[in-house]
PDB file of C-alpha atoms in Angstrom:
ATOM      1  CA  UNK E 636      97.265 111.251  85.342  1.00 94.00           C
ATOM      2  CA  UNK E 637      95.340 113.941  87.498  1.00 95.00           C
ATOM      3  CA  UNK E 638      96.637 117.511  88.069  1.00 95.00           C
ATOM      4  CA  UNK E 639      99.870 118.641  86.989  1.00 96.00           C
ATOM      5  CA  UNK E 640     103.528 117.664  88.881  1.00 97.00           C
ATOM      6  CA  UNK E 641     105.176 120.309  90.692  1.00 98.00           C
ATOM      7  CA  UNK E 642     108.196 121.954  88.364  1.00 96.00           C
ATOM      8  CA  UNK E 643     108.380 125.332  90.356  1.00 97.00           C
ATOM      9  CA  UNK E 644     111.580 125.280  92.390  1.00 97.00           C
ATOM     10  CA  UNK E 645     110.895 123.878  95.804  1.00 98.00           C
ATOM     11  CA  UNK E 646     109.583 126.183  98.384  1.00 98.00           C
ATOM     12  CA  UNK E 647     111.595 126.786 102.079  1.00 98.00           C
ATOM     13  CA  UNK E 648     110.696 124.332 104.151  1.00 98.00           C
ATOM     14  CA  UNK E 649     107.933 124.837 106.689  1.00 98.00           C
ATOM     15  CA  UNK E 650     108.408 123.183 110.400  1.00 98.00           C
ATOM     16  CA  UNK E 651     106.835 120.066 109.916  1.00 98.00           C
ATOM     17  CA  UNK E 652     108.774 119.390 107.182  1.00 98.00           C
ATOM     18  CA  UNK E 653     112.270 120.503 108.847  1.00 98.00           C
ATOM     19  CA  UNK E 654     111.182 118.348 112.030  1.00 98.00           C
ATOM     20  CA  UNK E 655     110.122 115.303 109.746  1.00 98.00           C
ATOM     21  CA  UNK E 656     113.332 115.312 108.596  1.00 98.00           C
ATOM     22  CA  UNK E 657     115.312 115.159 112.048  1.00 98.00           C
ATOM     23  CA  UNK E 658     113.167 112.398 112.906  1.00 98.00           C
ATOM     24  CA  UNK E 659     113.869 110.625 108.975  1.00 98.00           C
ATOM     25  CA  UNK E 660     117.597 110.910 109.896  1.00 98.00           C
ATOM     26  CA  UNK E 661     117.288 109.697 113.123  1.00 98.00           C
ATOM     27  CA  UNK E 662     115.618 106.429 112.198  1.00 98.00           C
ATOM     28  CA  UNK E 663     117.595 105.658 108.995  1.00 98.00           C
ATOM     29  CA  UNK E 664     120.629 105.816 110.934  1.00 98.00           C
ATOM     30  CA  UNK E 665     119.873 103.706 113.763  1.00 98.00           C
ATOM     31  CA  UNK E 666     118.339 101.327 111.678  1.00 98.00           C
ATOM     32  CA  UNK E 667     121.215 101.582 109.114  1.00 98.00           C
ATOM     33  CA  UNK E 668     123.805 102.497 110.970  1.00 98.00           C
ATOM     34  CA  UNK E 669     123.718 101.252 114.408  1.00 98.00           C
ATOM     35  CA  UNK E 670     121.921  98.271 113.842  1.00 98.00           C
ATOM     36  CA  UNK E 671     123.115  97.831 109.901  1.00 98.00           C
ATOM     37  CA  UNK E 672     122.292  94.359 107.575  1.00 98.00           C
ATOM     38  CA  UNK E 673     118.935  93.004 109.120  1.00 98.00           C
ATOM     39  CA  UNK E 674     117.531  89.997 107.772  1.00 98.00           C
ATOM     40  CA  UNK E 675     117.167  85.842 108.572  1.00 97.00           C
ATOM     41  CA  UNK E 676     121.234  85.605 107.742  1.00 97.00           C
ATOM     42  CA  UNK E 677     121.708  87.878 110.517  1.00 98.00           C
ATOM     43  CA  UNK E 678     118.950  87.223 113.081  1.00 98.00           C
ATOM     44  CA  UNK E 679     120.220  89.437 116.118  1.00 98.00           C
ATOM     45  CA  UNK E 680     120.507  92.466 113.967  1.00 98.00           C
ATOM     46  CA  UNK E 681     116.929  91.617 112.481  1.00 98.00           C
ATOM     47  CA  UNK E 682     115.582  90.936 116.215  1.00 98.00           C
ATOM     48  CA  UNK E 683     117.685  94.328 117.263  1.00 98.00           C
ATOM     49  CA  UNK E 684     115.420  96.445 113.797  1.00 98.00           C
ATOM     50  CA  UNK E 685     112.104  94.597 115.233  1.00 98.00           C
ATOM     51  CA  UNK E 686     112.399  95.556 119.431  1.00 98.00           C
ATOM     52  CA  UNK E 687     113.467  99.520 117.833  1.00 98.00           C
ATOM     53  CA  UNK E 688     110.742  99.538 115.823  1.00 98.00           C
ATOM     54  CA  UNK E 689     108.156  98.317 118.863  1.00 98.00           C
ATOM     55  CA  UNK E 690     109.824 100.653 120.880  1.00 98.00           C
ATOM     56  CA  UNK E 691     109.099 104.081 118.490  1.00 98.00           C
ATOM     57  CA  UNK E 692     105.828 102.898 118.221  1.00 98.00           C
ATOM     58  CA  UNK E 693     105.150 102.593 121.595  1.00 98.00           C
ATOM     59  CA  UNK E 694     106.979 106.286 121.955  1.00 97.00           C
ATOM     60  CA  UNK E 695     104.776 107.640 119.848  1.00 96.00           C
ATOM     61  CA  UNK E 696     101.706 106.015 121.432  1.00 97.00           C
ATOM     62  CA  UNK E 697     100.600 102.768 119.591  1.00 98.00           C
ATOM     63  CA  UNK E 698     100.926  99.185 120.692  1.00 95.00           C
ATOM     64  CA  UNK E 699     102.582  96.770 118.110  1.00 98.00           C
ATOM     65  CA  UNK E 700     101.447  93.357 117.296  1.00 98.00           C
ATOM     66  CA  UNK E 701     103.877  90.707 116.437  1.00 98.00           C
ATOM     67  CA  UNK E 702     102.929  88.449 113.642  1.00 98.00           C
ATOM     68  CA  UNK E 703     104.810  85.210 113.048  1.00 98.00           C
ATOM     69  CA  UNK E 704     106.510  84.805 109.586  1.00 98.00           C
ATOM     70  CA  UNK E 705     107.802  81.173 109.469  1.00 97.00           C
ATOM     71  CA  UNK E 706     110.682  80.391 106.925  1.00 96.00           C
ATOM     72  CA  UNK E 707     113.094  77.033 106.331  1.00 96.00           C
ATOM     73  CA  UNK E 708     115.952  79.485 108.071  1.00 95.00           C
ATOM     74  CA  UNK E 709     114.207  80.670 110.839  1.00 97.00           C
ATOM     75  CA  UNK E 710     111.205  82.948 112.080  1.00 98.00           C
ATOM     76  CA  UNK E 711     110.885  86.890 111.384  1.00 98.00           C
ATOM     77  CA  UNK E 712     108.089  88.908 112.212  1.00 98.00           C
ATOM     78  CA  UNK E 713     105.645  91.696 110.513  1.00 98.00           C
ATOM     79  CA  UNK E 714     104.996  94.207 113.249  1.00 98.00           C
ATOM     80  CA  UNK E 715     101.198  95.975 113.144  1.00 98.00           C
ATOM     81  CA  UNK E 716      99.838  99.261 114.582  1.00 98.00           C
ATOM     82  CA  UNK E 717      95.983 100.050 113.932  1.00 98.00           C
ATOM     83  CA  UNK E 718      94.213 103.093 114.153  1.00 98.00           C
ATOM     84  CA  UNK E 719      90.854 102.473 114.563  1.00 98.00           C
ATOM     85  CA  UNK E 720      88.403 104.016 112.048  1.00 98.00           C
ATOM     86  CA  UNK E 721      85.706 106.018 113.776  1.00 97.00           C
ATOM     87  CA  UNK E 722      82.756 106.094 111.452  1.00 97.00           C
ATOM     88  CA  UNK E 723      84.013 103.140 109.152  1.00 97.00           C
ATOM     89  CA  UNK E 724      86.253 100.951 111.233  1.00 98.00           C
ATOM     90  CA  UNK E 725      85.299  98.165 108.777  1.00 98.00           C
ATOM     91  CA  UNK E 726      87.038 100.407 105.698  1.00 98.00           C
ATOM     92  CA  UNK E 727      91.038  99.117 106.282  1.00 98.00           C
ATOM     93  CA  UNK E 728      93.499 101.357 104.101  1.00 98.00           C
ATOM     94  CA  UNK E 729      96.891  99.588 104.678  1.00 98.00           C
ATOM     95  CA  UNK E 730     100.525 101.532 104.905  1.00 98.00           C
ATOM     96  CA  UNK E 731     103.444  99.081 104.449  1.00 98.00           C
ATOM     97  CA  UNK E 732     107.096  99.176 104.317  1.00 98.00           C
ATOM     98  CA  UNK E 733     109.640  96.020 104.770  1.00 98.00           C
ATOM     99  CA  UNK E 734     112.314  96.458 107.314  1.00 98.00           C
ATOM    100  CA  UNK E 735     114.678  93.913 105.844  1.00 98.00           C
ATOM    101  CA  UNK E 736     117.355  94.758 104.068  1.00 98.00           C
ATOM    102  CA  UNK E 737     119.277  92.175 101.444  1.00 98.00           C
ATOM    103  CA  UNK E 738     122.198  90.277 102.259  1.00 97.00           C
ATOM    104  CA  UNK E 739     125.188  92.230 102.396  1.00 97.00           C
ATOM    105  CA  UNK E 740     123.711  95.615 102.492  1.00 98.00           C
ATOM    106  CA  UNK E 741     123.026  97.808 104.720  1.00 98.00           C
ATOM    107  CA  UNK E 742     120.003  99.242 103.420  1.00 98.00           C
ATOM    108  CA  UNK E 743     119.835 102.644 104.242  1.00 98.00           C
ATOM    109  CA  UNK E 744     117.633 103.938 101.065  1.00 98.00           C
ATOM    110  CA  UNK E 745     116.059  99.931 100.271  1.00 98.00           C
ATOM    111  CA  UNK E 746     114.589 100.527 103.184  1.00 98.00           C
ATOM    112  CA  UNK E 747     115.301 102.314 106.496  1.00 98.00           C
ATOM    113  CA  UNK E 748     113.588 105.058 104.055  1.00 98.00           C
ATOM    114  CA  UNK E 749     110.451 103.587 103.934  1.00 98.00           C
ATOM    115  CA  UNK E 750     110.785 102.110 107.097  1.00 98.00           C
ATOM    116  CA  UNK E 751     111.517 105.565 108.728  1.00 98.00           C
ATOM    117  CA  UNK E 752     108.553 107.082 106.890  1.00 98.00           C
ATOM    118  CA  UNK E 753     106.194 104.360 108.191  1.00 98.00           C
ATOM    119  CA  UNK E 754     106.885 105.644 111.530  1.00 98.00           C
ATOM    120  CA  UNK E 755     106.616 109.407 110.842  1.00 98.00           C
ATOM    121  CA  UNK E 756     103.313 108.964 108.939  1.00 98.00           C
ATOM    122  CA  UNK E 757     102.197 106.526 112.005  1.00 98.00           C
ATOM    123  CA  UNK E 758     103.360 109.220 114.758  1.00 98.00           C
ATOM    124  CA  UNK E 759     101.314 111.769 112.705  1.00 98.00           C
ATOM    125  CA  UNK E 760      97.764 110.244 112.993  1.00 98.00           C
ATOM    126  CA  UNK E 761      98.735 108.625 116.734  1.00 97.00           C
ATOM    127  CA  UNK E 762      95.310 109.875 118.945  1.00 94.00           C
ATOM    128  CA  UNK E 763      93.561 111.387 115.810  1.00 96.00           C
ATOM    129  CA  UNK E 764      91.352 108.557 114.511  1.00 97.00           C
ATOM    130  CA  UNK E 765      90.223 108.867 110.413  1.00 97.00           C
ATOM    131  CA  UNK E 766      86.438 107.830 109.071  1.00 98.00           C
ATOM    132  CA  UNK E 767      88.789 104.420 108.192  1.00 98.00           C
ATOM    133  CA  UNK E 768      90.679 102.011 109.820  1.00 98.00           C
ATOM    134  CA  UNK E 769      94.577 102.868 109.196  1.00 98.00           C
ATOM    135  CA  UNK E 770      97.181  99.919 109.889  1.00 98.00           C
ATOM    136  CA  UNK E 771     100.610 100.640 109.790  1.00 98.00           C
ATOM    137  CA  UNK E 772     102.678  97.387 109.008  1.00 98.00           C
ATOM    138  CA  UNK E 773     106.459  96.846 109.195  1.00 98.00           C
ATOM    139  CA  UNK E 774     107.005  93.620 106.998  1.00 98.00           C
ATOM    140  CA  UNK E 775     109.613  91.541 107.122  1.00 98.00           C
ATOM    141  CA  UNK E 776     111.577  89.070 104.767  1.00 98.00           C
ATOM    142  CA  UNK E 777     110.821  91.664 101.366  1.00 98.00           C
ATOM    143  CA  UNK E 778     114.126  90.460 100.002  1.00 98.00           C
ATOM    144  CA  UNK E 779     116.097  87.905  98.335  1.00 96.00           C
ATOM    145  CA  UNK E 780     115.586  85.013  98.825  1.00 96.00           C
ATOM    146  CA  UNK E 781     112.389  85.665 100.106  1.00 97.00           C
ATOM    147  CA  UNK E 782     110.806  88.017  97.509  1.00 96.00           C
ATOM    148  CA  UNK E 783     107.864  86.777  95.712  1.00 94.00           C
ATOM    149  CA  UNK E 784     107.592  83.832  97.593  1.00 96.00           C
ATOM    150  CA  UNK E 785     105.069  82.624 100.224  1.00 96.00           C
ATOM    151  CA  UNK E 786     107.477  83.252 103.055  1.00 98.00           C
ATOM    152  CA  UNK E 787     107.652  87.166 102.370  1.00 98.00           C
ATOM    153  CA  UNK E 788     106.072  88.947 104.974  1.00 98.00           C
ATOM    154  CA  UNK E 789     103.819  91.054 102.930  1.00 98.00           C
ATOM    155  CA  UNK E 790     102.784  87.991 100.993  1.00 98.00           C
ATOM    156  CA  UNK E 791     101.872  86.258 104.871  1.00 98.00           C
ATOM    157  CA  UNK E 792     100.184  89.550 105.799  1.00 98.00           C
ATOM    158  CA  UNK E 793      98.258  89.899 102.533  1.00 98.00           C
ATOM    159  CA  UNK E 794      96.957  86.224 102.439  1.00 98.00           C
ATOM    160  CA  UNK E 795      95.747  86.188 106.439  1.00 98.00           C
ATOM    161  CA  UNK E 796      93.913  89.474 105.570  1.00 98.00           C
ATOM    162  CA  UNK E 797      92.228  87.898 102.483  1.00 98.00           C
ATOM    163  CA  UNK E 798      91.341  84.788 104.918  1.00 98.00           C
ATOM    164  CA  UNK E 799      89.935  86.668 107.831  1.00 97.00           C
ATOM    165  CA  UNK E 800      87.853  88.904 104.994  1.00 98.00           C
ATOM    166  CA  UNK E 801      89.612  92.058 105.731  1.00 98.00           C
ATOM    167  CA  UNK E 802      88.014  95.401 103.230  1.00 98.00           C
ATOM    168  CA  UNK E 803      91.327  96.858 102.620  1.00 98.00           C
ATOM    169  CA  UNK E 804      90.360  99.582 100.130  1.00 98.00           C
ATOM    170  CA  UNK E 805      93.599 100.837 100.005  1.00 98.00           C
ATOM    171  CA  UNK E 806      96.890 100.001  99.853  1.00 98.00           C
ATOM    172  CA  UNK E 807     100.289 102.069 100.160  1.00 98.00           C
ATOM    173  CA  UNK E 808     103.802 100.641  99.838  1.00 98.00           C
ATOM    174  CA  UNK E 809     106.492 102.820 101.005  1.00 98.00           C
ATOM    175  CA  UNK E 810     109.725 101.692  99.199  1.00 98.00           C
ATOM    176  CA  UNK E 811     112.697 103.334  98.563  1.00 98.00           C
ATOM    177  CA  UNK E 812     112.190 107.018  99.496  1.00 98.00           C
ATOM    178  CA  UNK E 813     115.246 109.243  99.333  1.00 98.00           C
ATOM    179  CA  UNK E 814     117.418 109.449  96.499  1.00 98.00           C
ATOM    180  CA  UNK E 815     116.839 112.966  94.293  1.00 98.00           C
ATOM    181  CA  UNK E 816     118.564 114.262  91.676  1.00 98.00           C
ATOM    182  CA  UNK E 817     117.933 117.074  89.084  1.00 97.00           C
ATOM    183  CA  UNK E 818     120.660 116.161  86.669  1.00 97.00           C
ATOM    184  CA  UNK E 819     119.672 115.093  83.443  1.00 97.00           C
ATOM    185  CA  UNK E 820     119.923 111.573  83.281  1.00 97.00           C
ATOM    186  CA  UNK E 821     120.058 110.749  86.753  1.00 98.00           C
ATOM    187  CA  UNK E 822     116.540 108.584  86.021  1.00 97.00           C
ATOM    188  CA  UNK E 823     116.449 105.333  83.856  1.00 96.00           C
ATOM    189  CA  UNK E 824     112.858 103.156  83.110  1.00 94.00           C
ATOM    190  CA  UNK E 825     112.753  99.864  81.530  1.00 91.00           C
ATOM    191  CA  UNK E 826     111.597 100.019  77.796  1.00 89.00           C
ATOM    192  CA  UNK E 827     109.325 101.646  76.483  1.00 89.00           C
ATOM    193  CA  UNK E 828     108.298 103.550  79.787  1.00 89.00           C
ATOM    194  CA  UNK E 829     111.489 106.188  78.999  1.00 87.00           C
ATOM    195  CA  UNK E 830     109.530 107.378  75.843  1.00 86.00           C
ATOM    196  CA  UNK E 831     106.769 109.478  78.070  1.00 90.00           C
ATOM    197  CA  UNK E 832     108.505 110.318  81.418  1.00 94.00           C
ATOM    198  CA  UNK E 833     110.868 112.634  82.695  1.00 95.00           C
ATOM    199  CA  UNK E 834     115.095 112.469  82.162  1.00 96.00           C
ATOM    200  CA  UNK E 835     115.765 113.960  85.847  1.00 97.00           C
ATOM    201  CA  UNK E 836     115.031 111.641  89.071  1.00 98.00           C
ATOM    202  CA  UNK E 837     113.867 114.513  91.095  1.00 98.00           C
ATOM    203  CA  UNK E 838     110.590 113.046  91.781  1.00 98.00           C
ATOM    204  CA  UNK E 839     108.522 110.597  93.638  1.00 98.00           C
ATOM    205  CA  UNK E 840     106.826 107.605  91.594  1.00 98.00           C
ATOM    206  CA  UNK E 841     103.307 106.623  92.465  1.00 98.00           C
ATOM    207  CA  UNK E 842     103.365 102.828  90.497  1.00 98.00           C
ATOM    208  CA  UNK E 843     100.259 100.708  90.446  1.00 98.00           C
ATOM    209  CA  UNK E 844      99.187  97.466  88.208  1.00 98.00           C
ATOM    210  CA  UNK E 845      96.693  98.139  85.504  1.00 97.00           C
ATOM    211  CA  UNK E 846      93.944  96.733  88.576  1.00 97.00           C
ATOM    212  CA  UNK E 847      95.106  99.616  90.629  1.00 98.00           C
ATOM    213  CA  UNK E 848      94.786 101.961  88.130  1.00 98.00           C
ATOM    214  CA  UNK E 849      91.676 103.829  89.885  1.00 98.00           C
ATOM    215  CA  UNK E 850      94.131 103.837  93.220  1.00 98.00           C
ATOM    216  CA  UNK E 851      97.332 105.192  91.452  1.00 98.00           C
ATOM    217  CA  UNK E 852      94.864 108.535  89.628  1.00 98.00           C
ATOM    218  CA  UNK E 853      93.095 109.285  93.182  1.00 98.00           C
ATOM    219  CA  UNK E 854      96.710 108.999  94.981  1.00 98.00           C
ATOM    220  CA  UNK E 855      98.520 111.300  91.910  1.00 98.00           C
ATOM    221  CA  UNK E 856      95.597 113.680  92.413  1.00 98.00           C
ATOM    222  CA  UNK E 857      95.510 113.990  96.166  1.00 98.00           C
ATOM    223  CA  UNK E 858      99.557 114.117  96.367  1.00 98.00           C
ATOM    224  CA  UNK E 859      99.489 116.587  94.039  1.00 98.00           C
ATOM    225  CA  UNK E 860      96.847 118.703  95.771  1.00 98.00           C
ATOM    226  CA  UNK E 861      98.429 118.843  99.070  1.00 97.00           C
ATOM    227  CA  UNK E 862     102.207 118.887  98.361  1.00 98.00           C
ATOM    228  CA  UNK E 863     104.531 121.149  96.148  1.00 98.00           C
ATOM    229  CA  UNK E 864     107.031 118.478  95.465  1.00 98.00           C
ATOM    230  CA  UNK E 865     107.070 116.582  91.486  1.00 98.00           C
ATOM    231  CA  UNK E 866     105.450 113.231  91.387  1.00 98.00           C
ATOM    232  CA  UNK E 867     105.219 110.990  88.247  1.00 98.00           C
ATOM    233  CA  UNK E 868     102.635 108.383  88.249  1.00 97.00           C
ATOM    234  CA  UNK E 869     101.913 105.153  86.208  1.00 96.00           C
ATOM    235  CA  UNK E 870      99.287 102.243  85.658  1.00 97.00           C
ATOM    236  CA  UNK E 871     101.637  99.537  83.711  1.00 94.00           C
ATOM    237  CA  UNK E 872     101.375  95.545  83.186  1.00 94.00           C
ATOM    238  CA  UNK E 873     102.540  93.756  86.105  1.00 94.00           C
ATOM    239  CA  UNK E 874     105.251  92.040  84.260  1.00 94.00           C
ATOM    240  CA  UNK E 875     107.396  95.109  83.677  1.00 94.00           C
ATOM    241  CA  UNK E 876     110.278  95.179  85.105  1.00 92.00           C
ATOM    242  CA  UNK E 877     109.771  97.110  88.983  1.00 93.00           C
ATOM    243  CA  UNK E 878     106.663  97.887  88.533  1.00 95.00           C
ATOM    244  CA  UNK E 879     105.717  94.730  91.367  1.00 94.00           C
ATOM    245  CA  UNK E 880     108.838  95.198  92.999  1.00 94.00           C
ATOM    246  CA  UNK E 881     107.948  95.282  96.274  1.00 96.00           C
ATOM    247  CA  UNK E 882     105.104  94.891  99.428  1.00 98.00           C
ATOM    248  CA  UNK E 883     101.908  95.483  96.766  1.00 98.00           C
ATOM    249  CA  UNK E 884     102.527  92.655  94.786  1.00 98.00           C
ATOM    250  CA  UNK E 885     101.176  90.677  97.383  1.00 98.00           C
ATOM    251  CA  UNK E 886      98.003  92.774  97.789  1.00 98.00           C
ATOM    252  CA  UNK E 887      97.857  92.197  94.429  1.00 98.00           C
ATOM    253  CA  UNK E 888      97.684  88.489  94.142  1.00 97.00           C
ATOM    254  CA  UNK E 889      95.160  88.961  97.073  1.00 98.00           C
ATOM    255  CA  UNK E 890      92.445  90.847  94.956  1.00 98.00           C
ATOM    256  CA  UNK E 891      93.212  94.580  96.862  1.00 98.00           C
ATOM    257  CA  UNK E 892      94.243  97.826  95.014  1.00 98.00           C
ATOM    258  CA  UNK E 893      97.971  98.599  95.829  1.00 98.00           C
ATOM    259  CA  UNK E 894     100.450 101.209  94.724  1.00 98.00           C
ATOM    260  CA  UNK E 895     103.882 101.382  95.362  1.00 98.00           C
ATOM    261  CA  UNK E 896     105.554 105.299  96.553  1.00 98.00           C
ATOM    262  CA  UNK E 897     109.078 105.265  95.538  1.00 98.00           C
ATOM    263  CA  UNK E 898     112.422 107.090  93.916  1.00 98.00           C
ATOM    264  CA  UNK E 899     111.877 104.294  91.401  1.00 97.00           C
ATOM    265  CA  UNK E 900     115.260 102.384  93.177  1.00 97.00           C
ATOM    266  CA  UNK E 901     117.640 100.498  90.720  1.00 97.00           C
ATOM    267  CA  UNK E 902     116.306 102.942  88.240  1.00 97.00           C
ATOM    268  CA  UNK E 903     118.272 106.128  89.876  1.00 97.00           C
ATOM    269  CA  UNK E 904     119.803 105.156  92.669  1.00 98.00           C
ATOM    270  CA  UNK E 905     123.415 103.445  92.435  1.00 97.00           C
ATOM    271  CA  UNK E 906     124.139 101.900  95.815  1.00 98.00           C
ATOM    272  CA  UNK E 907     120.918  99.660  95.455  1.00 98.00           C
ATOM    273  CA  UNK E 908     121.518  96.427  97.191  1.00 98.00           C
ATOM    274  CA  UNK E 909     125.640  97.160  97.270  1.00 98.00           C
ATOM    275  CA  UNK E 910     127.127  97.437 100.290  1.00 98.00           C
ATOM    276  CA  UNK E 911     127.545 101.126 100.073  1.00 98.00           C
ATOM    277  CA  UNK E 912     123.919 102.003 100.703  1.00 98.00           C
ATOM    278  CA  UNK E 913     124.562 103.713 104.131  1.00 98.00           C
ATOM    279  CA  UNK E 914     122.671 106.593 105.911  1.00 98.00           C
ATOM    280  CA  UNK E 915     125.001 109.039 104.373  1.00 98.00           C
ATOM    281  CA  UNK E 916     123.720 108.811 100.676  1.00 98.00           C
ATOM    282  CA  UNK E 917     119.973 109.724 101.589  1.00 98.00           C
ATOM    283  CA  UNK E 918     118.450 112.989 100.932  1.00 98.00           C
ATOM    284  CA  UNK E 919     116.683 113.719 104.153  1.00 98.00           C
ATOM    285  CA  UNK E 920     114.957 116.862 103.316  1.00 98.00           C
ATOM    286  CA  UNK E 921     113.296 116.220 100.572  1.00 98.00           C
ATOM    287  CA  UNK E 922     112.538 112.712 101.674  1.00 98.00           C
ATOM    288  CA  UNK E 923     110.804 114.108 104.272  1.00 98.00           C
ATOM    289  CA  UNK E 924     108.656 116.815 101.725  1.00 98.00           C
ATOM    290  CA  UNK E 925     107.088 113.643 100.336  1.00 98.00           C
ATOM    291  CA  UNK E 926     105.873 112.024 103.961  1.00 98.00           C
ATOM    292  CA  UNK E 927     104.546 114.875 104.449  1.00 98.00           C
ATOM    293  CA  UNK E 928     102.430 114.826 101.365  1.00 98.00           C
ATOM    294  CA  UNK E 929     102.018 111.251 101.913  1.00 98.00           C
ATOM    295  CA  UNK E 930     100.025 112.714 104.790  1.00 98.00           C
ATOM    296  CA  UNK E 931      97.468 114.169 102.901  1.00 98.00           C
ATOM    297  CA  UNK E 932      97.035 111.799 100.404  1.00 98.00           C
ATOM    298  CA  UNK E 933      96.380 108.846 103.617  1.00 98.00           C
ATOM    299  CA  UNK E 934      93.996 111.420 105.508  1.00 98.00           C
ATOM    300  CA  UNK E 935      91.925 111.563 102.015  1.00 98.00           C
ATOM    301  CA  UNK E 936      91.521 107.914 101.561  1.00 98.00           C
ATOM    302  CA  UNK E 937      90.741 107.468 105.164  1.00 97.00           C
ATOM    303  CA  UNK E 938      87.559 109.696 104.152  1.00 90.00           C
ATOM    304  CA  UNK E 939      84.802 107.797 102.131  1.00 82.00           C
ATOM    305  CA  UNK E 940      84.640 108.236  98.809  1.00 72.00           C
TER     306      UNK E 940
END
């Protein structure tokens, strides 16, 4: 991989860091908290995540488009904001995050994170168009018994893009974003992926398919330009275990290059998809030092290459 992860202590953090992470906690909690388990088996809470979500778009000045996600138990819905490119509006880079959580769960980390972030990277490009098109997408039914099936919202979203001839160029899955830990042994891998990476979760993984290889160096290279925060990142086979876990398989199977951003889930964090997963185990602060890199590394795909 590009450039060299960050293994300095962390610097203070600066005021856009600090205020990204009010607005982190804010989100995960509401969405977490208030609202808690959102998904098909409990349809008012997942209507209650989808009208909060429409409504901090539309406080943060973009207009959300429902799209219909049929499934045997009922009807969910991806929610879309574009940003018109303004040189290259044809150029689509795609930031996605799934706003279910599993049955039983509350889903605080898996993935009010990701979910959160989506909004704080969409707030931060709100009335300052890129060279590219940016859509920010909220997907729904990412989880069991949906996942990897052709009622997953991603997989929907992916398909109609492919179908309508969409040039995504990019695509970003925010999953998982804010367990951190510096202990030794805090981070596990399936085998043999251990042998060459780091003992400590303290980082954020940047995971593509072998396809997305050319995505997953220019994404490692731009995060670690812009942000002073450690980042692993990997090209592996699809079948590994995680490394398609999520919103860019489906880009996948649709021909696009996707990575996934994430603590790496199961592999550190123990209150995946347990009941336990509540607002109170997330590390806002440094969540919030990797949207804010995350920033970066979106405003330099937006640019042509």
């Amino acid at each position: 991989m590009p450039g060299k992860s960050w293994s300095d202590p962390l610097p203070p953090m600066d005021s856009q860091q600090t205020s990204t992470s009010a607005q982190l906690r804010r989100d995960v909690e509401h969405l977490a908290g208030t609202i808690g388990e959102r998904n098909l088996f409990t349809m008012s809470n997942l209507k209650n995540a989808a009208a909060y979500l429409e409504s901090r778009f539309k406080e943060i000045g973009l207009a959300s488009v429902r799209q219909a996600v049929p499934a045997k138990v009922g009807t969910g819905h991806n929610l879309e904001v574009e940003i018109r490119g303004a040189t290259r509006p044809e150029e689509i880079v795609v930031v996605g995050a799934h706003y279910d959580s599993v049955f039983g769960c509350p889903g605080a980390n898996d993935n009010a994170t990701g979910t959160a972030a989506l909004l704080a990277l969409a707030a931060s490009f709100a009335g300052h168009p890129q060279d590219r098109t940016l859509r920010f997408v909220a997907f729904v039914n990412e989880e069991t018994p949906f996942f990897m099936s052709g009622e997953m919202g991603s997989r929907v979203y992916a398909k109609r893009c492919r179908e309508k001839g969409d040039n995504i160029v990019a695509m970003l899955s925010l999953e998982t974003l804010g367990c951190y830990s510096d202990r030794d042994g805090s981070q596990r891998y399936p085998f043999p992926v251990g042998l060459f990476y780091p003992s400590q979760g303290n980082f954020v993984g940047i995971v593509g398919n072998l396809g997305s290889r050319s995505l997953v160096r220019r994404v490692v290279s731009s995060f670690r330009t812009h942000a002073q925060f450690p980042s692993q990142g990997a090209a592996l086979p699809s079948w590994l275990p995680g490394v398609g876990w999520s919103d860019h398989e489906s880009f996948w199977n649709e021909g696009y290059s996707a990575v996934m951003l994430t603590d790496t889930a199961p592999f550190r964090y123990r209150h995946y998809h347990l009941e336990s997963d509540t607002p109170d185990k997330i590390d806002y602060d440094r969540c919030a030092r990797v949207v804010v890199g995350v920033r970066e590394v979106i405003a330099d795909l937006s640019s042509p290459d």
